[in-house]
Amino acid sequence: MTPTEPNPLERRVSELEQRFADLISKITQEKPPPPEHHTDMYWALDGLRKRVGEDNSGAVLYTGTVDLPTGEHYDWQLGTTVDDLFEADWSEWAGTLGALGHPARLLLLRRVLQGTRTAAELAADDGLGTTGQVYHHLKQLVSAGWLRSSARGHYAVPGERVVPLLVMLSGANR
């Protein structure tokens, strides 16, 4: 080994110092990777954004697939722009929304969705009040469109109302 040539230990230390300096430089210059995007989490939202585009103030979408205890199945969705919602006369919806504003009516809807369908069966439920009260609440729900009645006193939630009802309940639960 000549006096100008470093010994093997010095050379190895020098190489390690250079590698360490390169590593530190790389770490400090690179931005951390972006957080993992969970595309499965916002699949409906991502689809809505693509459909709506950027030319308005946004949109609202709700959708559902429901199997009731009665064996009925419903697949349903509705999307509307925020602009359309703000242009609508919300006061026209007061009766429809107001019909849901009584605990007995919500319980009636639950019972009907679960399979209790006749006025006599519903009136026999002690949690729903007197027979007269049950008929009063049934009438309110029918006139607001939350229930349909057949000629034989059978009640059902219309198919187009099942998912919206469950969406409102899930929104109220937040």
Tab-separated table of C-alpha atoms in Angstrom:
chain	number	residue	atom	x	y	z
A	1	MET	CA	0.000	0.000	0.000
A	2	THR	CA	1.375	3.418	-0.979
A	3	PRO	CA	1.187	6.519	1.234
A	4	THR	CA	-1.326	8.238	-1.116
A	5	GLU	CA	-3.661	5.212	-1.299
A	6	PRO	CA	-6.161	4.843	1.640
A	7	ASN	CA	-6.131	1.620	3.553
A	8	PRO	CA	-9.055	-0.807	3.070
A	9	LEU	CA	-10.751	0.251	6.285
A	10	GLU	CA	-10.620	3.933	5.380
A	11	ARG	CA	-11.952	3.131	1.882
A	12	ARG	CA	-14.879	1.128	3.323
A	13	VAL	CA	-15.731	3.873	5.809
A	14	SER	CA	-15.588	6.449	3.012
A	15	GLU	CA	-17.897	4.350	0.827
A	16	LEU	CA	-20.340	3.894	3.718
A	17	GLU	CA	-20.300	7.633	4.428
A	18	GLN	CA	-21.080	8.347	0.767
A	19	ARG	CA	-23.931	5.811	0.690
A	20	PHE	CA	-25.303	7.258	3.921
A	21	ALA	CA	-25.126	10.804	2.512
A	22	ASP	CA	-26.883	9.656	-0.686
A	23	LEU	CA	-29.615	7.984	1.340
A	24	ILE	CA	-30.175	11.073	3.519
A	25	SER	CA	-30.284	13.257	0.404
A	26	LYS	CA	-32.826	10.970	-1.242
A	27	ILE	CA	-35.039	10.899	1.842
A	28	THR	CA	-35.056	14.666	2.326
A	29	GLN	CA	-35.700	15.448	-1.356
A	30	GLU	CA	-38.535	12.991	-1.984
A	31	LYS	CA	-42.066	13.715	-0.903
A	32	PRO	CA	-43.712	10.952	1.079
A	33	PRO	CA	-46.006	8.769	-0.991
A	34	PRO	CA	-49.621	9.927	-1.021
A	35	PRO	CA	-51.956	8.091	1.343
A	36	GLU	CA	-53.519	5.031	-0.153
A	37	HIS	CA	-56.771	5.935	-1.911
A	38	HIS	CA	-59.535	3.564	-0.948
A	39	THR	CA	-61.466	3.445	-4.209
A	40	ASP	CA	-63.820	0.847	-2.802
A	41	MET	CA	-64.843	3.232	-0.037
A	42	TYR	CA	-66.135	5.968	-2.387
A	43	TRP	CA	-67.173	3.963	-5.432
A	44	ALA	CA	-70.650	5.527	-5.578
A	45	LEU	CA	-69.317	9.038	-4.975
A	46	ASP	CA	-66.630	8.620	-7.634
A	47	GLY	CA	-69.279	7.461	-10.123
A	48	LEU	CA	-71.535	10.397	-9.258
A	49	ARG	CA	-68.684	12.880	-9.750
A	50	LYS	CA	-67.966	11.416	-13.183
A	51	ARG	CA	-71.635	11.551	-14.178
A	52	VAL	CA	-72.301	15.069	-12.891
A	53	GLY	CA	-69.123	16.763	-14.071
A	54	GLU	CA	-67.985	20.186	-12.904
A	55	ASP	CA	-70.703	22.439	-14.368
A	56	ASN	CA	-73.010	22.691	-11.352
A	57	SER	CA	-72.955	22.906	-7.579
A	58	GLY	CA	-73.017	19.142	-7.047
A	59	ALA	CA	-75.460	16.310	-6.791
A	60	VAL	CA	-77.024	13.947	-4.309
A	61	LEU	CA	-77.414	10.235	-4.911
A	62	TYR	CA	-79.037	7.613	-2.802
A	63	THR	CA	-79.397	4.005	-3.634
A	64	GLY	CA	-80.253	0.775	-1.923
A	65	THR	CA	-80.923	-2.902	-2.259
A	66	VAL	CA	-83.333	-4.214	0.356
A	67	ASP	CA	-84.649	-7.647	1.291
A	68	LEU	CA	-87.596	-7.306	3.651
A	69	PRO	CA	-88.562	-9.995	6.180
A	70	THR	CA	-91.676	-10.510	4.035
A	71	GLY	CA	-89.542	-11.780	1.140
A	72	GLU	CA	-90.000	-8.645	-0.941
A	73	HIS	CA	-86.906	-7.294	-2.650
A	74	TYR	CA	-86.270	-3.717	-3.813
A	75	ASP	CA	-83.420	-2.196	-5.817
A	76	TRP	CA	-83.720	1.548	-6.106
A	77	GLN	CA	-81.728	4.707	-6.715
A	78	LEU	CA	-82.318	8.399	-7.191
A	79	GLY	CA	-79.908	11.134	-8.092
A	80	THR	CA	-80.608	14.839	-8.385
A	81	THR	CA	-78.529	17.958	-8.730
A	82	VAL	CA	-78.150	20.368	-5.854
A	83	ASP	CA	-79.279	23.152	-8.205
A	84	ASP	CA	-82.568	21.320	-8.840
A	85	LEU	CA	-83.089	20.800	-5.114
A	86	PHE	CA	-82.483	24.483	-4.334
A	87	GLU	CA	-84.868	25.536	-7.107
A	88	ALA	CA	-87.694	23.311	-5.803
A	89	ASP	CA	-90.396	24.534	-3.436
A	90	TRP	CA	-89.496	22.680	-0.239
A	91	SER	CA	-92.751	23.690	1.416
A	92	GLU	CA	-94.548	21.275	-0.929
A	93	TRP	CA	-92.792	18.421	0.876
A	94	ALA	CA	-93.898	19.443	4.382
A	95	GLY	CA	-96.864	17.049	4.445
A	96	THR	CA	-94.796	14.098	3.264
A	97	LEU	CA	-92.034	14.786	5.771
A	98	GLY	CA	-94.457	15.764	8.542
A	99	ALA	CA	-96.209	12.403	8.313
A	100	LEU	CA	-92.978	10.834	9.578
A	101	GLY	CA	-92.843	13.173	12.573
A	102	HIS	CA	-94.797	10.991	14.996
A	103	PRO	CA	-93.351	8.005	16.876
A	104	ALA	CA	-96.489	5.897	16.318
A	105	ARG	CA	-96.311	6.459	12.549
A	106	LEU	CA	-92.673	5.418	12.436
A	107	LEU	CA	-93.539	2.313	14.433
A	108	LEU	CA	-96.438	1.572	12.055
A	109	LEU	CA	-94.087	1.811	9.080
A	110	ARG	CA	-91.608	-0.507	10.783
A	111	ARG	CA	-94.329	-3.048	11.550
A	112	VAL	CA	-95.632	-2.936	7.967
A	113	LEU	CA	-92.111	-3.366	6.538
A	114	GLN	CA	-91.613	-6.317	8.873
A	115	GLY	CA	-94.789	-8.007	7.651
A	116	THR	CA	-97.680	-6.871	9.847
A	117	ARG	CA	-99.971	-5.787	7.045
A	118	THR	CA	-103.628	-5.663	8.122
A	119	ALA	CA	-105.333	-2.898	10.050
A	120	ALA	CA	-106.629	-5.470	12.555
A	121	GLU	CA	-103.114	-6.824	13.249
A	122	LEU	CA	-101.739	-3.303	13.595
A	123	ALA	CA	-104.575	-2.240	15.916
A	124	ALA	CA	-103.834	-5.258	18.136
A	125	ASP	CA	-100.295	-3.917	18.770
A	126	ASP	CA	-100.410	-2.233	22.187
A	127	GLY	CA	-97.476	0.028	21.288
A	128	LEU	CA	-99.496	1.774	18.587
A	129	GLY	CA	-102.314	3.171	20.715
A	130	THR	CA	-106.049	2.685	20.447
A	131	THR	CA	-107.769	1.359	17.343
A	132	GLY	CA	-108.948	4.877	16.521
A	133	GLN	CA	-105.417	6.238	16.851
A	134	VAL	CA	-104.040	3.484	14.629
A	135	TYR	CA	-106.588	4.256	11.911
A	136	HIS	CA	-105.820	7.975	12.204
A	137	HIS	CA	-102.086	7.352	11.745
A	138	LEU	CA	-102.676	4.898	8.891
A	139	LYS	CA	-104.770	7.542	7.116
A	140	GLN	CA	-101.984	10.133	7.556
A	141	LEU	CA	-99.379	7.759	6.139
A	142	VAL	CA	-101.573	6.809	3.190
A	143	SER	CA	-102.351	10.435	2.313
A	144	ALA	CA	-98.630	11.310	2.478
A	145	GLY	CA	-97.772	8.378	0.199
A	146	TRP	CA	-95.802	6.369	2.761
A	147	LEU	CA	-98.398	3.566	2.739
A	148	ARG	CA	-100.793	2.107	0.189
A	149	SER	CA	-103.970	0.367	1.174
A	150	SER	CA	-105.821	-2.336	-0.664
A	151	ALA	CA	-109.583	-2.631	-0.484
A	152	ARG	CA	-109.304	-5.371	2.135
A	153	GLY	CA	-107.481	-3.300	4.766
A	154	HIS	CA	-104.008	-4.503	3.863
A	155	TYR	CA	-101.198	-1.972	3.968
A	156	ALA	CA	-97.796	-1.875	2.295
A	157	VAL	CA	-95.020	0.642	1.872
A	158	PRO	CA	-94.886	1.401	-1.864
A	159	GLY	CA	-91.772	-0.042	-3.476
A	160	GLU	CA	-90.558	3.383	-4.585
A	161	ARG	CA	-90.713	4.560	-0.948
A	162	VAL	CA	-88.861	1.695	0.776
A	163	VAL	CA	-85.296	2.854	0.082
A	164	PRO	CA	-86.029	6.593	0.538
A	165	LEU	CA	-87.634	5.837	3.902
A	166	LEU	CA	-84.622	3.810	5.019
A	167	VAL	CA	-82.267	6.535	3.750
A	168	MET	CA	-84.082	9.180	5.805
A	169	LEU	CA	-83.988	6.956	8.877
A	170	SER	CA	-80.274	6.317	8.429
A	171	GLY	CA	-79.712	10.076	8.033
A	172	ALA	CA	-81.685	10.764	11.209
A	173	ASN	CA	-79.543	8.171	12.995
A	174	ARG	CA	-76.329	10.201	12.422
